[in-house]
Coordinates of C-alpha atoms in Angstrom, one line a residue:
X1 CA 0.0 0.0 0.0
X2 CA 2.8 2.4 0.9
X3 CA 4.5 1.6 -2.4
X4 CA 1.4 2.6 -4.4
X5 CA 1.0 5.8 -2.4
X6 CA 4.6 6.9 -2.9
X7 CA 4.5 6.0 -6.6
X8 CA 1.2 7.8 -7.1
X9 CA 2.6 10.9 -5.4
X10 CA 5.7 10.8 -7.6
X11 CA 3.6 10.4 -10.8
X12 CA 1.3 13.3 -9.9
X13 CA 4.3 15.6 -9.3
X14 CA 5.9 14.4 -12.5
X15 CA 2.7 15.4 -14.4
X16 CA 2.9 18.8 -12.7
X17 CA 6.4 19.2 -14.1
X18 CA 5.3 18.2 -17.5
X19 CA 2.4 20.6 -17.4
X20 CA 4.9 23.4 -16.8
X21 CA 6.7 22.3 -19.9
X22 CA 3.4 22.3 -21.8
X23 CA 2.6 25.8 -20.6
X24 CA 6.0 27.0 -21.7
X25 CA 5.4 25.5 -25.1
X26 CA 1.9 27.1 -25.3
X27 CA 3.3 30.5 -24.4
X28 CA 5.9 30.1 -27.2
X29 CA 3.2 29.1 -29.7
X30 CA 0.6 31.7 -28.7
X31 CA 2.0 34.6 -30.9
X32 CA 2.2 32.2 -33.8
X33 CA -1.4 31.1 -33.3
X34 CA -2.6 34.8 -33.2
X35 CA -0.5 35.5 -36.4
X36 CA -2.2 32.5 -38.2
X37 CA -5.6 33.8 -37.2
X38 CA -4.8 37.3 -38.5
X39 CA -3.3 36.0 -41.7
X40 CA -6.2 33.7 -42.4
X41 CA -8.7 36.4 -41.6
X42 CA -6.9 38.8 -44.0
X43 CA -6.8 36.3 -46.8
X44 CA -10.5 35.5 -46.5
X45 CA -11.5 39.1 -46.2
X46 CA -12.9 38.8 -42.7
X47 CA -10.2 41.0 -41.0
X48 CA -9.4 43.9 -43.3
X49 CA -9.3 47.6 -43.3
X50 CA -8.1 50.1 -40.7
X51 CA -4.9 49.1 -38.8
X52 CA -5.3 45.4 -39.3
X53 CA -2.7 45.0 -42.0
X54 CA -0.1 46.7 -39.9
X55 CA -1.1 44.7 -36.8
X56 CA -1.0 41.5 -38.9
X57 CA 2.6 42.1 -39.9
X58 CA 3.7 43.2 -36.5
X59 CA 2.2 40.1 -34.9
X60 CA 3.7 37.9 -37.6
X61 CA 7.2 39.3 -37.1
X62 CA 6.8 39.0 -33.3
X63 CA 5.6 35.4 -33.7
X64 CA 8.6 34.6 -35.9
X65 CA 11.0 36.1 -33.3
X66 CA 9.3 34.2 -30.4
X67 CA 9.5 30.9 -32.4
X68 CA 13.1 31.5 -33.2
X69 CA 13.9 32.3 -29.6
X70 CA 11.9 29.2 -28.4
X71 CA 13.7 27.0 -30.9
X72 CA 17.1 28.3 -29.7
X73 CA 16.2 27.7 -26.0
X74 CA 14.9 24.3 -26.8
X75 CA 18.1 23.5 -28.7
X76 CA 20.3 24.6 -25.8
X77 CA 18.2 22.6 -23.3
X78 CA 18.3 19.5 -25.6
X79 CA 22.1 19.7 -26.3
X80 CA 23.3 20.8 -22.9
X81 CA 25.1 17.9 -21.2
X82 CA 23.7 17.1 -17.7
X83 CA 26.1 16.8 -14.9
X84 CA 27.5 13.3 -14.4
X85 CA 29.2 12.1 -11.3
X86 CA 32.9 11.0 -11.7
X87 CA 33.0 7.3 -11.2
X88 CA 34.9 4.1 -12.0
X89 CA 32.9 2.0 -14.4
X90 CA 32.8 -1.7 -13.5
X91 CA 32.4 -4.1 -16.4
X92 CA 30.3 -7.2 -15.9
X93 CA 33.3 -9.4 -16.9
X94 CA 35.3 -7.9 -14.1
X95 CA 32.6 -8.3 -11.4
X96 CA 30.2 -11.1 -12.4
X97 CA 29.3 -11.9 -8.8
X98 CA 28.5 -8.3 -8.1
X99 CA 26.3 -8.1 -11.1
X100 CA 24.6 -11.3 -10.1
X101 CA 23.9 -10.0 -6.6
X102 CA 22.3 -6.8 -8.0
X103 CA 20.3 -8.8 -10.6
X104 CA 19.0 -11.1 -7.9
X105 CA 18.2 -8.2 -5.7
X106 CA 16.2 -6.6 -8.6
X107 CA 14.3 -9.8 -9.2
X108 CA 13.4 -10.0 -5.5
X109 CA 12.2 -6.4 -5.6
X110 CA 10.3 -7.0 -8.9
X111 CA 12.0 -3.9 -10.5
X112 CA 14.1 -3.5 -13.6
X113 CA 17.9 -4.1 -13.0
X114 CA 20.3 -1.2 -13.4
X115 CA 21.9 -0.9 -16.7
X116 CA 25.5 -0.9 -15.3
X117 CA 27.5 -0.5 -12.1
X118 CA 30.1 2.1 -11.3
X119 CA 32.0 3.0 -8.1
X120 CA 32.5 6.4 -6.5
X121 CA 35.2 7.2 -4.0
X122 CA 32.7 8.3 -1.4
X123 CA 30.4 6.7 1.2
X124 CA 27.2 6.9 -0.7
X125 CA 25.1 5.0 -3.3
X126 CA 22.6 6.2 -5.8
X127 CA 21.1 5.7 -9.3
X128 CA 22.2 8.0 -12.1
X129 CA 20.7 8.4 -15.5
X130 CA 23.3 8.5 -18.3
X131 CA 21.1 8.1 -21.3
X132 CA 21.5 11.7 -22.6
X133 CA 22.9 11.9 -26.1
X134 CA 25.6 14.3 -25.0
X135 CA 27.2 11.5 -22.9
X136 CA 28.0 9.7 -26.1
X137 CA 26.2 7.2 -28.3
X138 CA 25.3 4.0 -26.4
X139 CA 27.7 1.2 -27.5
X140 CA 25.8 -1.6 -29.0
X141 CA 27.5 -5.0 -28.3
X142 CA 30.4 -4.3 -25.9
X143 CA 28.3 -2.2 -23.5
X144 CA 28.4 -3.7 -20.0
X145 CA 24.8 -4.2 -18.9
X146 CA 23.2 -6.4 -16.4
X147 CA 21.4 -9.2 -18.1
X148 CA 17.7 -8.9 -17.5
X149 CA 17.0 -5.6 -19.4
X150 CA 15.3 -7.7 -22.0
X151 CA 11.8 -7.1 -23.0
X152 CA 11.8 -3.3 -23.0
X153 CA 12.0 -3.1 -26.8
X154 CA 11.1 -5.1 -29.7
X155 CA 13.9 -5.3 -32.2
X156 CA 16.9 -3.4 -33.4
X157 CA 14.8 -0.5 -34.7
X158 CA 13.5 0.4 -31.3
X159 CA 16.6 -0.4 -29.2
X160 CA 18.0 3.1 -29.6
X161 CA 14.9 4.8 -28.4
X162 CA 14.1 2.3 -25.6
X163 CA 14.4 3.8 -22.1
X164 CA 17.5 2.5 -20.5
X165 CA 17.7 1.8 -16.7
X166 CA 19.9 4.1 -14.7
X167 CA 23.4 3.2 -13.6
X168 CA 23.9 2.0 -10.0
X169 CA 26.7 3.9 -8.4
X170 CA 28.2 2.3 -5.2
X171 CA 30.6 3.8 -2.7
X172 CA 33.8 2.0 -3.0
X173 CA 34.6 2.0 0.8
X174 CA 31.4 0.0 1.2
X175 CA 32.8 -2.9 -0.9
X176 CA 35.9 -3.2 1.2
X177 CA 34.4 -2.7 4.7
X178 CA 31.0 -4.3 4.4
X179 CA 30.2 -8.0 4.2
X180 CA 28.2 -9.3 1.2
X181 CA 24.9 -9.5 3.2
X182 CA 25.4 -6.0 4.5
X183 CA 26.0 -4.6 1.0
X184 CA 22.9 -6.3 -0.3
X185 CA 20.9 -4.8 2.5
X186 CA 22.3 -1.3 1.9
X187 CA 21.7 -1.5 -1.9
X188 CA 18.1 -2.8 -1.6
X189 CA 16.4 0.7 -1.3
X190 CA 18.7 2.1 -4.0
X191 CA 18.0 -0.7 -6.5
X192 CA 14.3 -0.4 -5.7
X193 CA 14.4 3.1 -7.2
X194 CA 14.7 1.6 -10.7
X195 CA 10.9 0.8 -10.6
X196 CA 9.7 4.4 -10.5
X197 CA 12.4 5.5 -12.8
X198 CA 11.0 3.3 -15.6
X199 CA 7.6 5.1 -15.5
X200 CA 7.4 7.3 -18.7
X201 CA 6.1 10.4 -16.9
X202 CA 8.7 10.3 -14.2
X203 CA 11.5 9.7 -16.8
X204 CA 10.2 12.6 -19.0
X205 CA 10.0 14.9 -16.0
X206 CA 13.5 14.1 -14.9
X207 CA 14.9 14.6 -18.4
X208 CA 13.2 18.0 -18.6
X209 CA 14.6 19.1 -15.2
X210 CA 18.1 17.8 -15.9
X211 CA 18.0 19.6 -19.3
X212 CA 17.1 22.9 -17.6
X213 CA 19.8 22.5 -15.0
X214 CA 22.4 21.7 -17.7
X215 CA 21.2 24.7 -19.8
X216 CA 21.6 27.0 -16.8
X217 CA 25.2 25.8 -16.4
X218 CA 25.9 26.4 -20.1
X219 CA 24.6 30.0 -19.8
X220 CA 26.7 30.6 -16.7
X221 CA 29.9 29.9 -18.5
X222 CA 32.0 33.0 -19.5
X223 CA 31.3 34.0 -23.1
X224 CA 33.6 35.8 -25.5
X225 CA 31.6 38.3 -27.5
X226 CA 28.9 40.7 -26.3
X227 CA 26.3 39.3 -28.7
X228 CA 26.9 35.8 -27.3
X229 CA 26.7 37.0 -23.8
X230 CA 23.4 38.8 -24.5
X231 CA 21.9 35.7 -26.1
X232 CA 23.0 33.4 -23.3
X233 CA 21.7 35.9 -20.7
X234 CA 18.2 35.7 -22.3
X235 CA 18.4 31.9 -22.5
X236 CA 19.6 31.8 -18.9
X237 CA 16.7 34.0 -17.7
X238 CA 14.1 31.7 -19.3
X239 CA 15.7 28.5 -18.1
X240 CA 16.1 29.7 -14.6
X241 CA 12.4 30.8 -14.6
X242 CA 11.3 27.4 -15.7
X243 CA 13.7 25.7 -13.2
X244 CA 12.3 27.7 -10.3
X245 CA 8.8 26.8 -11.4
X246 CA 9.7 23.1 -11.5
X247 CA 11.8 23.0 -8.3
X248 CA 9.1 22.3 -5.8
X249 CA 7.3 19.7 -7.9
X250 CA 10.6 17.9 -8.8
X251 CA 11.6 17.8 -5.1
X252 CA 8.3 16.2 -4.1
X253 CA 8.6 13.8 -7.0
X254 CA 11.9 12.6 -5.8
X255 CA 10.6 12.2 -2.3
X256 CA 7.8 10.1 -3.6
X257 CA 10.2 8.0 -5.6
X258 CA 12.4 7.5 -2.5
X259 CA 9.4 6.7 -0.3
X260 CA 8.2 4.1 -2.8
X261 CA 11.6 2.5 -3.1
X262 CA 12.1 2.4 0.7
X263 CA 8.7 0.8 1.2
X264 CA 9.4 -1.8 -1.5
X265 CA 12.7 -2.7 0.0
X266 CA 11.2 -3.4 3.4
X267 CA 10.7 -7.0 2.5
X268 CA 14.4 -7.6 1.7
X269 CA 16.9 -8.1 4.6
X270 CA 15.1 -5.7 6.9
X271 CA 16.8 -6.9 10.1
X272 CA 20.2 -6.9 8.5
X273 CA 19.7 -3.4 7.1
X274 CA 19.7 -2.0 10.7
X275 CA 23.2 -3.4 11.3
X276 CA 24.3 -2.4 7.8
X277 CA 23.4 1.2 8.5
X278 CA 25.7 1.2 11.5
X279 CA 28.5 0.1 9.2
X280 CA 27.6 2.9 6.8
X281 CA 28.3 5.5 9.5
X282 CA 31.4 3.7 10.7
X283 CA 32.8 3.5 7.1
X284 CA 32.1 7.2 6.6
X285 CA 34.0 8.1 9.7
X286 CA 37.0 5.9 8.8
X287 CA 37.0 7.2 5.2
X288 CA 37.0 10.8 6.2
X289 CA 39.8 10.3 8.6
X290 CA 41.8 8.4 6.2
X291 CA 41.5 11.1 3.5
X292 CA 42.3 14.0 5.8
X293 CA 45.0 12.5 8.0
X294 CA 46.7 9.9 5.7
X295 CA 46.0 10.6 2.0
X296 CA 46.3 14.4 2.1
X297 CA 49.9 14.5 3.2
X298 CA 50.8 12.0 0.5
X299 CA 48.9 14.0 -2.2
X300 CA 50.8 17.2 -1.1
X301 CA 54.0 15.3 -1.8
X302 CA 53.1 14.2 -5.2
X303 CA 52.2 10.6 -4.2
X304 CA 48.8 9.0 -4.1
X305 CA 48.1 5.9 -2.0
X306 CA 47.0 3.2 -4.4
X307 CA 45.0 1.2 -1.9
X308 CA 42.8 3.7 -0.2
X309 CA 39.9 1.3 0.2
X310 CA 42.1 -1.3 1.8
X311 CA 43.4 1.4 4.1
X312 CA 39.8 2.0 5.2
X313 CA 39.7 -1.6 6.5
X314 CA 43.0 -1.1 8.4
X315 CA 41.8 2.2 9.9
X316 CA 38.5 0.8 11.0
X317 CA 40.2 -2.3 12.4
X318 CA 42.5 0.0 14.4
X319 CA 39.4 2.0 15.6
X320 CA 37.8 -1.3 16.7
X321 CA 40.9 -2.1 18.7
X322 CA 41.0 1.3 20.4
X323 CA 37.3 2.0 20.9
X324 CA 35.4 -0.3 23.2
X325 CA 32.1 0.6 21.4
X326 CA 33.5 -0.9 18.2
X327 CA 34.7 -4.2 19.7
X328 CA 31.8 -6.2 18.1
X329 CA 32.8 -5.0 14.7
X330 CA 36.0 -7.0 14.7
X331 CA 34.2 -10.3 14.6
X332 CA 32.7 -9.3 11.2
X333 CA 36.1 -9.6 9.6
X334 CA 35.7 -13.4 9.5
X335 CA 32.8 -13.1 7.1
X336 CA 33.2 -12.7 3.3
X337 CA 33.9 -9.1 2.4
X338 CA 32.0 -7.5 -0.5
X339 CA 35.2 -6.8 -2.4
X340 CA 35.4 -10.5 -3.1
X341 CA 32.6 -9.9 -5.6
X342 CA 35.2 -8.3 -7.8
X343 CA 37.6 -10.3 -10.0
X344 CA 40.5 -7.9 -9.5
X345 CA 39.8 -5.8 -6.4
X346 CA 43.4 -4.4 -6.4
X347 CA 42.9 -2.8 -9.9
X348 CA 39.6 -1.4 -8.9
X349 CA 40.9 0.0 -5.7
X350 CA 43.8 1.7 -7.5
X351 CA 41.4 3.3 -10.0
X352 CA 39.1 4.5 -7.2
X353 CA 42.2 5.8 -5.3
X354 CA 43.4 7.9 -8.3
X355 CA 39.9 9.3 -8.8
X356 CA 39.7 10.2 -5.1
X357 CA 43.0 12.1 -5.5
X358 CA 41.5 14.0 -8.4
X359 CA 38.3 14.9 -6.7
X360 CA 39.6 15.8 -3.3
X361 CA 43.0 17.2 -4.2
X362 CA 43.0 18.0 -7.9
X363 CA 46.0 15.8 -8.9
X364 CA 46.8 14.8 -12.4
X365 CA 44.8 12.3 -14.3
X366 CA 47.7 9.9 -15.0
X367 CA 50.6 8.6 -12.9
X368 CA 54.0 10.2 -13.7
X369 CA 57.4 11.1 -12.2
X370 CA 55.8 13.8 -10.0
X371 CA 52.6 11.9 -9.3
X372 CA 53.4 8.3 -8.5
X373 CA 51.4 5.7 -6.6
X374 CA 52.7 4.5 -3.3
X375 CA 52.0 1.3 -1.4
X376 CA 51.2 1.3 2.3
X377 CA 54.5 -0.5 3.1
X378 CA 56.4 2.4 1.4
X379 CA 54.3 5.2 2.9
X380 CA 56.6 5.9 5.9
X381 CA 59.7 6.3 3.7
X382 CA 58.2 7.7 0.6
X383 CA 55.7 10.1 2.2
X384 CA 56.4 10.7 5.9
X385 CA 60.2 10.9 5.8
X386 CA 60.1 13.0 2.5
X387 CA 57.4 15.3 3.9
X388 CA 59.3 16.0 7.1
X389 CA 62.7 16.6 5.3
X390 CA 61.0 18.8 2.6
X391 CA 59.3 21.0 5.3
X392 CA 62.5 21.2 7.3
X393 CA 64.4 22.3 4.2
X394 CA 61.7 24.9 3.5
X395 CA 62.0 26.2 7.1
X396 CA 65.7 26.7 6.8
X397 CA 65.3 28.4 3.4
X398 CA 63.0 30.9 5.0
X399 CA 65.4 31.4 7.9
X400 CA 68.1 32.1 5.4
X401 CA 65.9 34.6 3.6
X402 CA 65.2 36.4 6.9
X403 CA 68.9 36.7 7.6
X404 CA 68.9 34.4 10.6
X405 CA 72.5 33.3 11.5
X406 CA 73.5 29.8 12.4
X407 CA 74.6 29.2 16.0
X408 CA 78.2 29.9 16.5
X409 CA 79.5 27.4 19.0
X410 CA 83.2 26.8 18.7
X411 CA 82.9 23.3 20.3
X412 CA 80.8 22.0 17.4
X413 CA 82.7 21.2 14.2
X414 CA 79.5 21.0 12.1
X415 CA 78.3 24.6 12.9
X416 CA 76.5 26.3 10.0
X417 CA 74.4 23.2 9.0
X418 CA 70.6 22.9 9.2
X419 CA 70.2 22.2 12.9
X420 CA 67.2 22.2 15.3
X421 CA 69.1 24.5 17.6
X422 CA 69.0 27.2 15.0
X423 CA 65.2 27.0 15.0
X424 CA 64.8 26.9 18.7
X425 CA 67.2 29.8 19.3
X426 CA 65.3 31.9 16.7
X427 CA 61.9 31.2 18.2
X428 CA 63.0 31.8 21.8
X429 CA 65.4 34.7 21.4
X430 CA 64.5 38.0 23.1
X431 CA 62.2 40.2 20.9
X432 CA 64.7 42.9 20.2
X433 CA 64.9 42.9 16.4
X434 CA 66.3 45.7 14.3
X435 CA 63.7 48.3 13.3
X436 CA 63.3 50.8 10.5
X437 CA 62.3 54.5 10.7
X438 CA 58.7 53.6 11.5
X439 CA 59.7 51.4 14.4
X440 CA 58.7 48.2 12.5
X441 CA 60.9 45.1 12.7
X442 CA 62.9 44.9 9.5
X443 CA 62.4 41.1 9.4
X444 CA 58.7 41.5 9.8
X445 CA 58.5 44.4 7.3
X446 CA 60.1 42.1 4.7
X447 CA 57.7 39.3 5.5
X448 CA 54.7 41.6 5.1
X449 CA 56.1 43.0 1.8
X450 CA 56.6 39.4 0.7
X451 CA 52.8 38.8 1.2
X452 CA 51.9 42.2 -0.3
X453 CA 50.6 43.6 3.0
X454 CA 51.0 47.4 3.3
X455 CA 52.7 49.1 6.2
X456 CA 49.5 50.8 7.2
X457 CA 47.9 47.3 7.7
X458 CA 50.5 46.2 10.2
X459 CA 48.8 47.7 13.2
X460 CA 45.6 45.7 12.5
X461 CA 47.6 42.5 12.0
X462 CA 49.5 43.1 15.3
X463 CA 46.2 43.1 17.1
X464 CA 44.1 40.4 15.5
X465 CA 46.6 38.3 13.5
X466 CA 46.4 36.8 10.0
X467 CA 43.5 34.4 10.8
X468 CA 41.4 36.7 13.0
X469 CA 42.9 35.5 16.3
X470 CA 45.3 37.3 18.7
X471 CA 48.9 36.9 17.7
X472 CA 50.9 34.7 20.1
X473 CA 54.6 34.4 20.4
X474 CA 57.3 36.9 19.4
X475 CA 57.6 39.1 16.3
X476 CA 60.2 36.6 15.0
X477 CA 57.6 33.8 15.2
X478 CA 55.1 35.9 13.2
X479 CA 57.7 36.8 10.6
X480 CA 58.8 33.2 10.2
X481 CA 55.1 32.1 9.8
X482 CA 54.6 34.8 7.2
X483 CA 57.7 33.8 5.3
X484 CA 56.6 30.1 5.3
X485 CA 53.2 31.1 3.9
X486 CA 54.8 33.1 1.1
X487 CA 57.3 30.4 0.3
X488 CA 54.6 27.7 0.1
X489 CA 52.5 30.0 -2.1
X490 CA 55.4 30.5 -4.5
X491 CA 55.9 26.7 -4.7
X492 CA 52.3 26.1 -5.4
X493 CA 52.2 28.8 -8.1
X494 CA 55.2 27.3 -9.8
X495 CA 53.7 23.8 -9.8
X496 CA 52.8 22.4 -13.2
X497 CA 49.2 22.6 -14.3
X498 CA 46.9 19.6 -13.9
X499 CA 47.0 17.3 -16.9
X500 CA 43.8 16.4 -18.7
X501 CA 42.3 13.0 -18.7
X502 CA 43.9 10.2 -20.6
X503 CA 42.6 9.3 -24.1
X504 CA 43.7 5.7 -24.3
X505 CA 41.3 2.8 -24.4
X506 CA 42.8 0.6 -21.8
X507 CA 41.1 -2.4 -20.5
X508 CA 41.9 -1.7 -16.9
X509 CA 39.2 -0.1 -14.9
X510 CA 39.5 3.7 -14.8
X511 CA 37.5 6.8 -14.0
X512 CA 35.1 8.4 -16.5
X513 CA 37.4 11.2 -17.4
X514 CA 35.3 12.5 -20.3
X515 CA 32.3 13.2 -18.2
X516 CA 33.6 16.2 -16.3
X517 CA 35.7 19.3 -16.5
X518 CA 39.3 19.5 -15.2
X519 CA 38.9 23.3 -14.6
X520 CA 36.7 22.6 -11.6
X521 CA 39.3 20.5 -9.7
X522 CA 39.3 19.8 -6.9
X523 CA 35.6 19.3 -6.7
X524 CA 35.6 18.6 -3.0
X525 CA 38.6 20.2 -1.3
X526 CA 39.3 18.5 2.0
X527 CA 40.7 21.3 4.0
X528 CA 41.0 25.1 3.7
X529 CA 44.5 26.6 3.3
X530 CA 46.6 26.3 6.4
X531 CA 47.1 29.5 8.4
X532 CA 50.7 30.8 9.0
X533 CA 50.6 29.5 12.6
X534 CA 49.6 26.0 11.5
X535 CA 52.3 26.0 8.8
X536 CA 54.9 27.1 11.4
X537 CA 53.8 24.3 13.8
X538 CA 53.9 21.7 11.1
X539 CA 57.4 22.8 9.9
X540 CA 58.8 22.9 13.4
X541 CA 57.4 19.5 14.1
X542 CA 59.0 18.2 10.9
X543 CA 62.4 19.6 12.0
X544 CA 62.1 18.0 15.4
X545 CA 61.2 14.6 13.8
X546 CA 64.2 14.9 11.4
X547 CA 66.5 15.6 14.3
X548 CA 65.0 12.7 16.3
X549 CA 65.5 10.3 13.3
X550 CA 69.1 11.4 12.5
X551 CA 70.4 11.7 16.1
X552 CA 68.3 9.4 18.3
X553 CA 67.4 6.5 16.1
X554 CA 63.7 7.3 15.7
X555 CA 61.8 6.2 12.6
X556 CA 58.9 7.5 10.5
X557 CA 55.7 5.6 10.8
X558 CA 52.0 5.6 9.8
X559 CA 49.1 5.7 12.2
X560 CA 45.9 4.7 10.4
X561 CA 43.8 7.2 12.3
X562 CA 46.2 10.1 12.8
X563 CA 48.5 9.9 9.7
X564 CA 52.3 10.4 9.9
X565 CA 53.8 9.5 13.2
X566 CA 57.2 9.4 14.8
X567 CA 58.2 6.0 16.2
X568 CA 60.6 5.8 19.1
X569 CA 61.6 2.2 19.9
X570 CA 58.6 1.1 17.8
X571 CA 56.1 3.2 19.9
X572 CA 54.4 6.3 18.6
X573 CA 55.5 9.5 20.2
X574 CA 52.1 11.0 20.9
X575 CA 53.1 13.8 23.3
X576 CA 55.1 16.0 20.8
X577 CA 52.2 18.2 19.5
X578 CA 51.4 20.1 22.7
X579 CA 55.1 20.9 23.3
X580 CA 55.4 22.3 19.7
X581 CA 52.4 24.5 20.2
X582 CA 53.9 25.8 23.5
X583 CA 57.0 26.8 21.7
X584 CA 55.2 28.4 18.7
X585 CA 52.4 30.2 20.5
X586 CA 54.1 31.1 23.8
X587 CA 57.7 31.1 22.9
X588 CA 58.5 28.6 25.8
X589 CA 61.0 26.0 24.7
X590 CA 61.4 24.2 28.0
X591 CA 58.8 21.4 27.5
X592 CA 60.2 20.6 24.1
X593 CA 63.8 20.7 25.4
X594 CA 62.9 18.3 28.2
X595 CA 61.3 16.0 25.6
X596 CA 64.5 16.1 23.5
X597 CA 66.8 15.4 26.4
X598 CA 64.6 12.5 27.5
X599 CA 64.9 10.9 24.0
X600 CA 68.6 11.7 23.6
X601 CA 68.0 14.1 20.6
X602 CA 70.9 16.4 19.9
X603 CA 69.6 19.7 18.6
X604 CA 73.0 21.0 17.7
X605 CA 73.7 18.2 15.2
X606 CA 72.9 19.0 11.5
X607 CA 70.2 16.9 9.9
X608 CA 69.8 15.5 6.4
X609 CA 67.4 17.5 4.2
X610 CA 66.1 16.8 0.7

């Protein structure tokens, strides 16, 4: 009963959307209808004399202009390419068990099966229509479709116009973390949505709304000439008006479709779905933490972890070990994981990992010398160690630019090298820098000029700081943070542009590069730019870790939940962060010096940099 109510509500809203389309067509044809009446009346002698001839020609010209404008708008709406989510397509030959699971699920729900399956590097699943002609002509024989889409047409002549089922998009972390039964329970409401999607009125309403949305995007693009801008402005006004008129009905239609799909899926694995929803939340938490704490440092170094989905399993397993609330989840690992439904899970994971790097960081489309994949075993050496030494080298370059001298200790034969003592002495020295005629620190003046900040703005920055918070620490600390921000900005500006998608026809699974624009990358940036204080804390931490590795036998490591970690005797040094903040924000080096003495780190010894 609930299925029928939801489907009926969706159909009624779809008809409302189609009525708006019909009214728009009627408005476009109304001047032409009036012109036809006037022309016929004039030719038959019923409407003659007076001002009727002039009126007839004015209305005829107006009707021609309206029809021309309507044809142009309809052409833009029809040819505009609707937005398509970047995904990794999965061929049936590479995942027959997964296709069989979805096909059986569709049979149990008594709905048409999806036309294909794709993966997205996110914790979500949905149905997506990709039947628009702008997405390319449908391949005839080698297209990967789930068997069972038979019976929708009647021969080759109708196959091109037959409505195709939407594509099932599955979040790739689900396949690696969930068990097979849990995945089936999570996908049941999604697959059930193919039933309402097959209704002609709902499909037509969705095509109309997607076309309007795509046309608005086309008209929003920067145009070259004034004539083109004027025409697109008119088209954009009309399409936005129609889209606003359809918005409420389209939203209610989708709610009805979702309600009908959820009600239909109640009969399939209802009890297991409750447990599976808990796994959805857990997978999302682990995936978010893995991206921000583990993958992002690697992406910044020009490396992309090639097994992100496998890393989700490791991160959530570690969370299960640490969190007593997650103890029960570890027992699930003995069951069959959903990634076993893939023939080559490693290749699929690699393709999804590359797509994640593109979406969340904006990396190149293909691996290369400056954009190479990295395995988890190599992560400490290839990412953690290189990151720390690169940041330590940047810190000393900025100190050189600020004119900071090396410690002059006659008892140390290696004086003048990149030492931790140089950093500590600079951050803790008395705040008596040389000043200019205006009483401003010369080092700080140079730092502000490096960033393009005027002298008149210094008073404001002294009070509130660069991120809107009170400035802590000495002027030297602020100048060093400003210099690091400027140096990092120069390096990012000098980085090569992002390469476009590959054009080869490889058999290995890969993202749908042709469906989206590289100019919008990254589509979902993970974190805002780091403030100067955060950069300084990160660089000082990197210098301390380099000194610990080179003089005290520490080693770089990977914590699945917190990212790069310093290992001392195989144990993570978790008490370093607060001591770094005390130094950077308060200018107090004693907690850090005590930590260094306890581990046997020698700040006066030079460290190896990249």
